[in-house]
Amino acid sequence: MVTSGHPGAPLGPDLAAARVLVAGLGVTGRAVVAALVNRAAAVTTLDANAPGADLQDSADVDLTSVDLVVASPGWAPTHPLLVASAEAGIPVWSEVELAWRLRVDRAAGGGPAPWLAVTGTNGKTTTVGMLTSMLAAAGLEVAEVGNVGRPVVEAAVDPSVDVLAVELSSFQLHFTHTMAVEAGAVLNVATDHVDWHGSAEAYAADKGRIFERAQVACVYNVADETTRRLVEDADVADGARAVGFTLGSPGRAEIGLIEDIAVDRAFHTHASDPGRHSSAEELFTLADLGHLAGPDGRVAPHVVANVLAAAALARAHGLSADDVRRGARAFRPGQHRIETVATVSVPGGSVSFVDDSKATNAHAASASLAAFAPGSVVWVAGGLAKGATFDDLVIERRDRLRAVVLIGVDAGPLAEAIDRHAPDLPVVRVDPGETGTVMARAVAAAAGLAKPGDTVLLAPASASMDQFRSYAERGEKFAAAAREHSHDGE
């Protein structure tokens, strides 16, 4: 890692004298406007779909009257307004950058609350939730903020907050320039959002921005070489450390598993301790995560990896092993993340129905499928592919599958990958024409294909907006259909 002694170097206009254009007036944009009251000279809002916005058309923006643009995450850097702003020398900030600039001192003293931040293609929300649970177990007032949930800027100006657990998307990181987290983690990097970033390389580089100016630790995935490279390329504060997490036995400066025990070989003792490289500290056991197990009683490997990443960030903040263990035990995951929603008794055993609607891309679906025994999954998949390909997914996880039920108006690419790499696999295509009943029909088809001991798994590997308002609604429809099917079987 490259070191830098100047985190948070000045950039852009004097905010108190700035005329700010807020591009996008959704949840994030409204929080930005609220934060800028009495903090900026003038605020103008722009949003084509928000009736309360000052401007609806970016063509009406007079950039000669703008000193700063704060763009919501949905605004790609190729948007004509943002391109014109850059060409005119007008800084473009994310809400996260604004939040960093507006941080207030903690009421308890000691300056602004430090940030512990997480990014990655998949697993961000679970990891931040687990980190929040660990910090709360230590008695800290923690704000869980970012990509899903409370805007970062709201917590940044709240003096009662002790520490921020921040989930960051690549969109948010792109226009973030001076943030200097106490510790940051990149969980994994798989090709995603290429249409927004322009290339897979640009997408990965934006993920890596989370490490820039990091103060204590850069947490990376030992199994993902891209995350290691992002740490190596980062310009960090003097003394910041690279800390890996692994499902295997941890090496030096890593947190990992020795059989069923999670151990710390990074923060277990002081750096000056001559015995640090031959010692470790127990953090928790897999039994402590039993409440996160799937229907077969096992905790999915990617869930364990998320817990290890959260533990690394918590330890970077100084939490004890006991705090980490108690937080891991107390954590309860959000909905639509490998959630068993129904169990149906059948002759010879039972069939479980598991909702992982949050698995909206191939990387996430692969991790989800890996949690189950070979040949035991009837996979409900498909949706809006967004140009993605699925060959690697099918090749990697063919062994887990008994059958596939395809949903969605854009299931062709997934169907073609199955035909190429698993032509003997039973596949049922649900007619997308009747959107209102699609999930009921999918569940009925999947139940007909399942055998005793199998799992019907919704892990779509695709976005939901073709037939549902969100991945959450898709998961709710699946759960409702599964429960209805379980009642029918009584």
XYZ file of C-alpha atoms in Angstrom:
490
model
C 0.000 0.000 0.000
C 1.093 3.561 -0.708
C 0.958 5.855 2.301
C -0.269 9.416 2.454
C -0.110 11.868 5.318
C -2.861 14.171 4.041
C -6.296 12.563 4.408
C -9.198 14.891 3.703
C -7.179 17.394 1.636
C -9.271 20.433 0.539
C -11.209 20.086 -2.697
C -13.868 22.227 -4.295
C -15.591 25.420 -3.204
C -16.067 27.008 0.190
C -19.394 25.372 1.020
C -20.757 28.277 3.051
C -20.485 30.528 -0.004
C -21.445 27.891 -2.563
C -24.443 27.792 -4.855
C -25.284 24.076 -4.827
C -27.248 22.107 -7.389
C -28.744 18.910 -5.946
C -29.264 16.454 -8.808
C -31.906 13.931 -7.837
C -34.601 14.442 -5.213
C -35.206 10.956 -3.878
C -34.435 9.878 -0.314
C -30.768 10.808 -0.689
C -31.454 14.113 -2.420
C -33.946 15.215 0.208
C -31.455 14.404 2.962
C -28.833 16.466 1.139
C -31.172 19.441 0.877
C -31.990 19.221 4.587
C -28.296 19.084 5.482
C -27.487 22.112 3.330
C -30.017 24.389 5.026
C -28.003 27.187 6.660
C -24.803 25.566 5.388
C -24.756 26.749 1.754
C -25.420 30.106 0.127
C -28.134 28.714 -2.178
C -29.618 25.326 -3.015
C -31.377 24.418 -6.280
C -32.937 21.004 -6.869
C -33.226 19.128 -10.151
C -35.335 16.030 -10.766
C -37.499 15.225 -13.765
C -39.780 12.994 -11.692
C -40.176 15.045 -8.513
C -42.957 17.670 -8.675
C -41.382 19.631 -5.825
C -38.032 20.092 -7.578
C -36.993 23.581 -8.627
C -36.056 22.285 -12.090
C -37.291 19.242 -14.017
C -35.053 19.495 -17.083
C -31.265 19.545 -16.901
C -31.281 21.712 -20.037
C -32.646 24.505 -17.849
C -29.606 24.494 -15.558
C -27.387 27.580 -15.825
C -23.975 26.261 -14.835
C -22.603 29.792 -14.543
C -24.757 30.044 -11.400
C -23.532 26.748 -9.907
C -20.452 26.228 -7.726
C -21.047 22.607 -6.720
C -23.179 19.673 -7.897
C -24.242 16.998 -5.404
C -25.461 14.037 -7.441
C -27.662 11.188 -6.255
C -26.264 7.663 -6.856
C -28.472 7.010 -9.878
C -26.794 9.782 -11.880
C -24.080 8.169 -14.008
C -20.885 10.114 -14.744
C -21.845 10.054 -18.433
C -24.981 12.136 -17.801
C -24.688 15.273 -19.964
C -25.128 17.588 -16.977
C -22.321 15.930 -15.016
C -20.075 15.874 -18.074
C -20.733 19.578 -18.657
C -20.084 20.319 -14.979
C -16.727 18.570 -15.108
C -15.789 20.387 -18.293
C -16.683 23.695 -16.631
C -14.508 22.862 -13.617
C -17.486 22.516 -11.277
C -16.914 19.844 -8.622
C -19.348 16.925 -8.502
C -19.803 15.307 -5.085
C -21.725 12.314 -3.872
C -23.926 12.563 -0.796
C -21.163 10.583 0.938
C -18.569 13.238 0.082
C -20.888 15.956 1.386
C -21.449 13.955 4.568
C -17.705 13.638 5.095
C -17.290 17.417 4.693
C -20.135 18.189 7.133
C -19.119 15.869 9.992
C -19.650 17.317 13.456
C -17.807 16.544 16.683
C -19.246 13.880 18.947
C -21.072 15.075 22.039
C -18.931 12.627 24.026
C -15.770 14.333 22.741
C -12.902 13.148 20.623
C -13.801 14.779 17.327
C -16.130 13.462 14.610
C -17.387 9.878 14.754
C -15.144 7.498 12.801
C -16.473 5.604 9.801
C -16.243 1.851 9.262
C -17.241 1.258 5.638
C -18.114 -1.755 3.487
C -18.407 -2.231 -0.244
C -18.393 -5.187 -2.630
C -20.559 -6.676 -5.336
C -22.473 -8.785 -2.814
C -22.856 -9.136 0.938
C -22.670 -5.456 1.887
C -25.958 -5.184 3.750
C -25.438 -8.351 5.792
C -21.890 -7.353 6.706
C -22.880 -3.847 7.773
C -25.759 -5.270 9.790
C -23.433 -7.707 11.522
C -20.891 -4.934 12.175
C -23.657 -2.775 13.648
C -24.645 -5.619 15.970
C -21.057 -5.999 17.178
C -20.628 -2.272 17.790
C -23.927 -2.132 19.659
C -22.812 -5.096 21.787
C -19.861 -2.943 22.839
C -22.272 -0.293 24.107
C -21.656 2.183 21.298
C -24.221 4.472 19.701
C -23.865 3.272 16.111
C -25.548 4.597 12.976
C -26.183 1.994 10.257
C -26.219 4.095 7.103
C -25.550 4.282 3.406
C -26.619 2.378 0.336
C -29.642 0.832 2.055
C -31.348 2.757 4.814
C -30.563 6.033 6.547
C -28.607 8.553 4.436
C -25.015 9.024 5.569
C -25.348 12.796 5.773
C -28.039 12.564 8.463
C -25.751 10.617 10.802
C -22.681 12.705 9.967
C -24.294 15.797 11.484
C -25.674 13.962 14.538
C -23.382 14.550 17.554
C -24.902 11.648 19.504
C -23.416 9.048 17.128
C -20.246 7.294 18.313
C -19.409 5.459 15.094
C -20.885 5.012 11.607
C -21.280 1.601 9.939
C -21.471 2.630 6.285
C -22.606 0.567 3.308
C -21.272 2.057 0.070
C -22.102 1.219 -3.532
C -19.737 1.811 -6.420
C -22.098 4.595 -7.540
C -21.644 6.425 -4.246
C -17.888 5.924 -4.234
C -17.356 7.291 -7.747
C -17.947 10.901 -6.720
C -16.411 10.560 -3.243
C -13.060 12.342 -3.102
C -11.770 12.996 0.423
C -13.353 10.388 2.702
C -10.832 8.791 5.063
C -12.443 5.842 6.830
C -11.043 4.388 10.012
C -11.303 0.995 8.326
C -12.832 -0.121 5.042
C -13.615 -3.482 3.462
C -14.088 -4.707 -0.094
C -15.879 -8.042 0.248
C -15.665 -9.229 -3.355
C -15.648 -7.893 -6.897
C -17.582 -9.462 -9.757
C -18.561 -7.814 -13.017
C -21.603 -5.618 -12.425
C -22.984 -2.205 -13.380
C -20.721 -1.979 -16.429
C -23.349 0.176 -18.145
C -22.929 2.805 -15.391
C -19.145 2.658 -14.986
C -18.164 2.000 -18.592
C -15.997 -1.067 -17.917
C -15.357 -3.808 -15.372
C -12.013 -2.188 -14.582
C -13.638 1.169 -13.812
C -16.217 -0.568 -11.616
C -13.478 -2.299 -9.600
C -11.477 0.921 -9.319
C -14.479 2.723 -7.844
C -14.879 -0.055 -5.300
C -11.240 0.449 -4.362
C -11.819 4.111 -3.531
C -13.066 2.957 -0.133
C -9.450 2.242 0.831
C -8.097 5.676 -0.088
C -6.762 7.527 2.964
C -7.826 4.672 5.299
C -6.478 5.299 8.789
C -6.247 1.907 10.518
C -7.071 -1.017 8.226
C -7.988 -2.084 4.708
C -9.918 -5.356 4.902
C -9.819 -7.615 1.836
C -11.004 -11.077 0.803
C -8.093 -13.525 0.650
C -10.042 -15.611 -1.890
C -10.594 -12.636 -4.214
C -7.379 -11.436 -5.816
C -9.000 -8.245 -7.069
C -9.673 -7.079 -3.515
C -6.035 -7.695 -2.581
C -4.879 -5.700 -5.590
C -7.141 -2.812 -4.645
C -5.470 -2.682 -1.234
C -2.012 -2.778 -2.777
C -2.901 0.110 -5.077
C -4.493 2.262 -2.368
C -3.001 5.494 -1.039
C -3.514 5.129 2.712
C -2.524 6.867 5.929
C 0.813 6.022 7.469
C 0.434 2.933 9.632
C -2.732 1.577 8.022
C -2.646 -2.190 7.643
C -3.887 -4.712 5.096
C -6.017 -7.320 6.878
C -7.383 -10.360 5.093
C -10.388 -12.513 5.930
C -10.564 -16.138 4.857
C -12.656 -19.262 5.294
C -9.398 -21.156 5.639
C -6.733 -21.125 8.304
C -5.583 -17.497 8.688
C -2.036 -16.424 7.969
C -0.332 -13.381 9.426
C -2.532 -10.278 9.573
C -5.628 -12.330 8.737
C -8.870 -13.403 10.400
C -10.140 -16.859 9.490
C -11.268 -20.310 10.564
C -9.408 -23.111 12.297
C -11.921 -25.930 12.014
C -15.102 -24.363 13.467
C -13.394 -21.552 15.407
C -12.953 -18.002 14.053
C -9.566 -16.662 15.112
C -7.819 -13.314 14.832
C -4.169 -13.110 13.792
C -4.304 -9.397 12.971
C -5.508 -7.490 16.043
C -4.898 -10.131 18.737
C -1.894 -8.442 20.286
C 0.195 -5.289 19.993
C 2.341 -4.887 16.896
C 5.473 -4.787 19.073
C 4.735 -8.165 20.697
C 7.543 -10.531 19.610
C 5.153 -13.484 19.816
C 2.386 -12.032 17.695
C 3.144 -14.182 14.651
C 2.870 -17.428 16.610
C -0.337 -16.605 18.471
C -4.016 -15.907 17.800
C -7.219 -15.050 19.652
C -10.550 -16.849 19.414
C -13.426 -14.604 18.321
C -16.420 -16.942 17.975
C -17.391 -20.422 16.850
C -19.676 -21.520 14.052
C -22.087 -22.630 16.775
C -22.465 -18.940 17.658
C -23.883 -18.468 14.146
C -26.347 -21.341 14.389
C -29.308 -18.966 14.097
C -28.078 -18.084 10.593
C -28.094 -21.687 9.370
C -30.124 -22.857 6.416
C -32.678 -25.663 6.445
C -29.885 -28.263 6.424
C -28.366 -26.816 9.604
C -25.292 -25.351 7.896
C -24.301 -21.699 7.781
C -23.664 -20.700 4.173
C -19.966 -20.080 3.452
C -20.577 -16.580 2.121
C -22.472 -15.695 5.307
C -19.503 -16.864 7.399
C -17.220 -14.756 5.200
C -19.412 -11.716 5.814
C -19.204 -12.262 9.572
C -15.414 -12.528 9.395
C -15.224 -9.263 7.437
C -17.449 -7.545 9.989
C -15.278 -8.903 12.782
C -12.155 -7.490 11.113
C -13.717 -4.029 10.946
C -14.947 -4.269 14.527
C -11.492 -5.283 15.727
C -9.964 -2.381 13.796
C -12.185 -0.133 15.898
C -10.872 -1.761 19.072
C -13.694 -4.122 20.004
C -12.918 -7.058 22.255
C -13.381 -10.670 21.216
C -16.327 -10.853 23.610
C -17.988 -7.866 21.893
C -17.572 -9.596 18.533
C -19.011 -12.870 19.825
C -22.013 -11.226 21.494
C -22.713 -9.165 18.379
C -22.541 -12.243 16.166
C -24.982 -14.076 18.411
C -27.406 -11.132 18.524
C -27.480 -10.390 14.789
C -30.625 -11.173 12.829
C -30.429 -10.860 9.036
C -32.798 -8.828 6.935
C -35.473 -10.454 4.849
C -34.871 -12.026 1.447
C -31.364 -13.260 2.313
C -31.396 -17.086 2.470
C -34.528 -16.950 4.597
C -36.457 -20.182 5.095
C -40.064 -19.106 4.540
C -41.920 -22.435 4.498
C -41.452 -26.161 5.010
C -43.802 -28.632 3.349
C -44.185 -32.199 4.550
C -44.110 -34.749 1.743
C -44.045 -38.555 1.815
C -40.600 -39.522 3.003
C -39.594 -36.154 4.441
C -40.050 -32.461 3.708
C -39.200 -29.733 1.205
C -37.918 -26.321 2.329
C -38.624 -23.057 0.536
C -35.844 -20.460 0.841
C -36.102 -16.817 -0.205
C -32.843 -15.252 -1.394
C -34.429 -12.665 -3.677
C -31.556 -10.306 -2.808
C -29.331 -12.491 -5.024
C -29.830 -10.171 -7.991
C -26.723 -11.093 -9.984
C -24.811 -14.217 -10.955
C -22.135 -13.789 -8.281
C -24.719 -13.621 -5.499
C -26.718 -16.536 -6.887
C -23.557 -18.645 -7.070
C -22.828 -17.987 -3.408
C -26.418 -18.824 -2.520
C -26.413 -22.123 -4.401
C -23.088 -23.071 -2.822
C -24.799 -23.144 0.578
C -26.719 -26.314 -0.309
C -25.807 -29.949 -0.820
C -25.173 -31.292 -4.328
C -28.287 -32.266 -6.246
C -30.650 -30.837 -3.641
C -31.889 -27.541 -5.122
C -34.854 -26.731 -7.315
C -33.732 -23.313 -8.435
C -36.224 -20.528 -9.140
C -34.313 -17.994 -11.227
C -34.586 -15.340 -13.877
C -35.817 -11.789 -14.240
C -34.175 -8.795 -15.847
C -30.723 -9.936 -16.977
C -29.418 -6.432 -17.845
C -27.046 -7.876 -20.437
C -25.446 -10.350 -18.028
C -24.223 -13.804 -19.037
C -24.653 -16.922 -16.911
C -22.300 -19.538 -18.332
C -19.852 -19.422 -15.433
C -22.691 -19.600 -12.914
C -24.210 -22.711 -14.471
C -20.811 -24.387 -14.850
C -19.886 -23.658 -11.221
C -23.193 -24.700 -9.638
C -24.641 -27.361 -11.930
C -23.808 -29.965 -9.279
C -26.156 -28.305 -6.766
C -29.222 -28.480 -8.999
C -32.022 -31.000 -9.329
C -34.116 -28.790 -11.607
C -34.722 -25.153 -12.617
C -37.880 -23.063 -12.804
C -37.343 -19.955 -14.931
C -39.335 -16.770 -14.378
C -39.080 -13.283 -15.865
C -39.452 -11.633 -19.230
C -35.686 -11.821 -19.857
C -34.928 -15.420 -18.925
C -33.463 -16.256 -22.341
C -29.768 -15.769 -21.440
C -30.088 -18.037 -18.395
C -32.048 -20.652 -20.348
C -29.387 -20.646 -23.051
C -26.571 -21.090 -20.510
C -28.392 -24.064 -18.969
C -28.949 -25.573 -22.409
C -25.221 -25.232 -23.182
C -23.803 -26.533 -19.916
C -26.540 -28.642 -18.293
C -28.729 -29.900 -21.134
C -29.980 -32.869 -19.088
C -31.341 -30.663 -16.307
C -35.167 -30.477 -16.087
C -36.240 -26.884 -16.837
C -39.715 -25.382 -16.556
C -40.305 -21.954 -18.085
C -43.111 -19.991 -16.409
C -45.075 -17.915 -18.904
C -44.392 -14.269 -17.929
C -47.630 -13.020 -19.473
C -49.673 -13.223 -16.268
C -47.437 -11.228 -13.939
C -49.853 -11.306 -11.019
C -49.688 -15.097 -10.697
C -46.134 -15.733 -11.854
C -44.750 -16.611 -8.434
C -47.646 -18.871 -7.491
C -47.129 -20.792 -10.721
C -43.364 -20.918 -10.174
C -43.747 -22.292 -6.663
C -46.239 -24.925 -7.826
C -43.895 -26.012 -10.617
C -40.903 -26.139 -8.280
C -42.791 -28.137 -5.670
C -43.689 -30.673 -8.334
C -40.012 -31.141 -9.203
C -38.683 -31.359 -5.627
C -37.900 -34.576 -3.759
C -37.882 -35.186 0.016
C -34.980 -33.276 1.568
C -34.729 -30.790 -1.305
C -34.803 -27.007 -1.139
C -36.769 -24.777 -3.476
C -34.479 -21.757 -3.677
C -35.381 -18.342 -5.058
C -31.982 -16.908 -6.030
C -32.858 -15.153 -9.289
C -29.409 -13.973 -10.493
C -31.336 -11.126 -12.115
C -32.996 -7.842 -11.286
C -36.683 -7.758 -10.387
C -38.058 -4.715 -12.186
C -39.477 -6.655 -15.123
C -42.350 -8.064 -13.058
C -41.970 -6.669 -9.521
C -41.420 -3.282 -7.927
C -38.297 -4.499 -6.123
C -36.402 -7.585 -5.042
C -38.295 -7.267 -1.745
C -41.690 -7.558 -3.419
C -40.421 -10.512 -5.456
C -39.332 -12.247 -2.258
C -42.612 -11.465 -0.516
C -44.591 -12.943 -3.410
C -42.435 -16.074 -3.299
C -42.849 -16.425 0.474
C -46.610 -15.941 0.257
C -46.898 -18.534 -2.506
C -44.709 -20.997 -0.584
C -46.791 -20.613 2.574
C -50.002 -20.995 0.627
C -48.612 -24.153 -0.944
C -47.651 -25.487 2.487
C -51.240 -24.940 3.714
C -52.625 -26.672 0.621
C -50.535 -29.703 1.485
C -51.879 -30.014 5.032
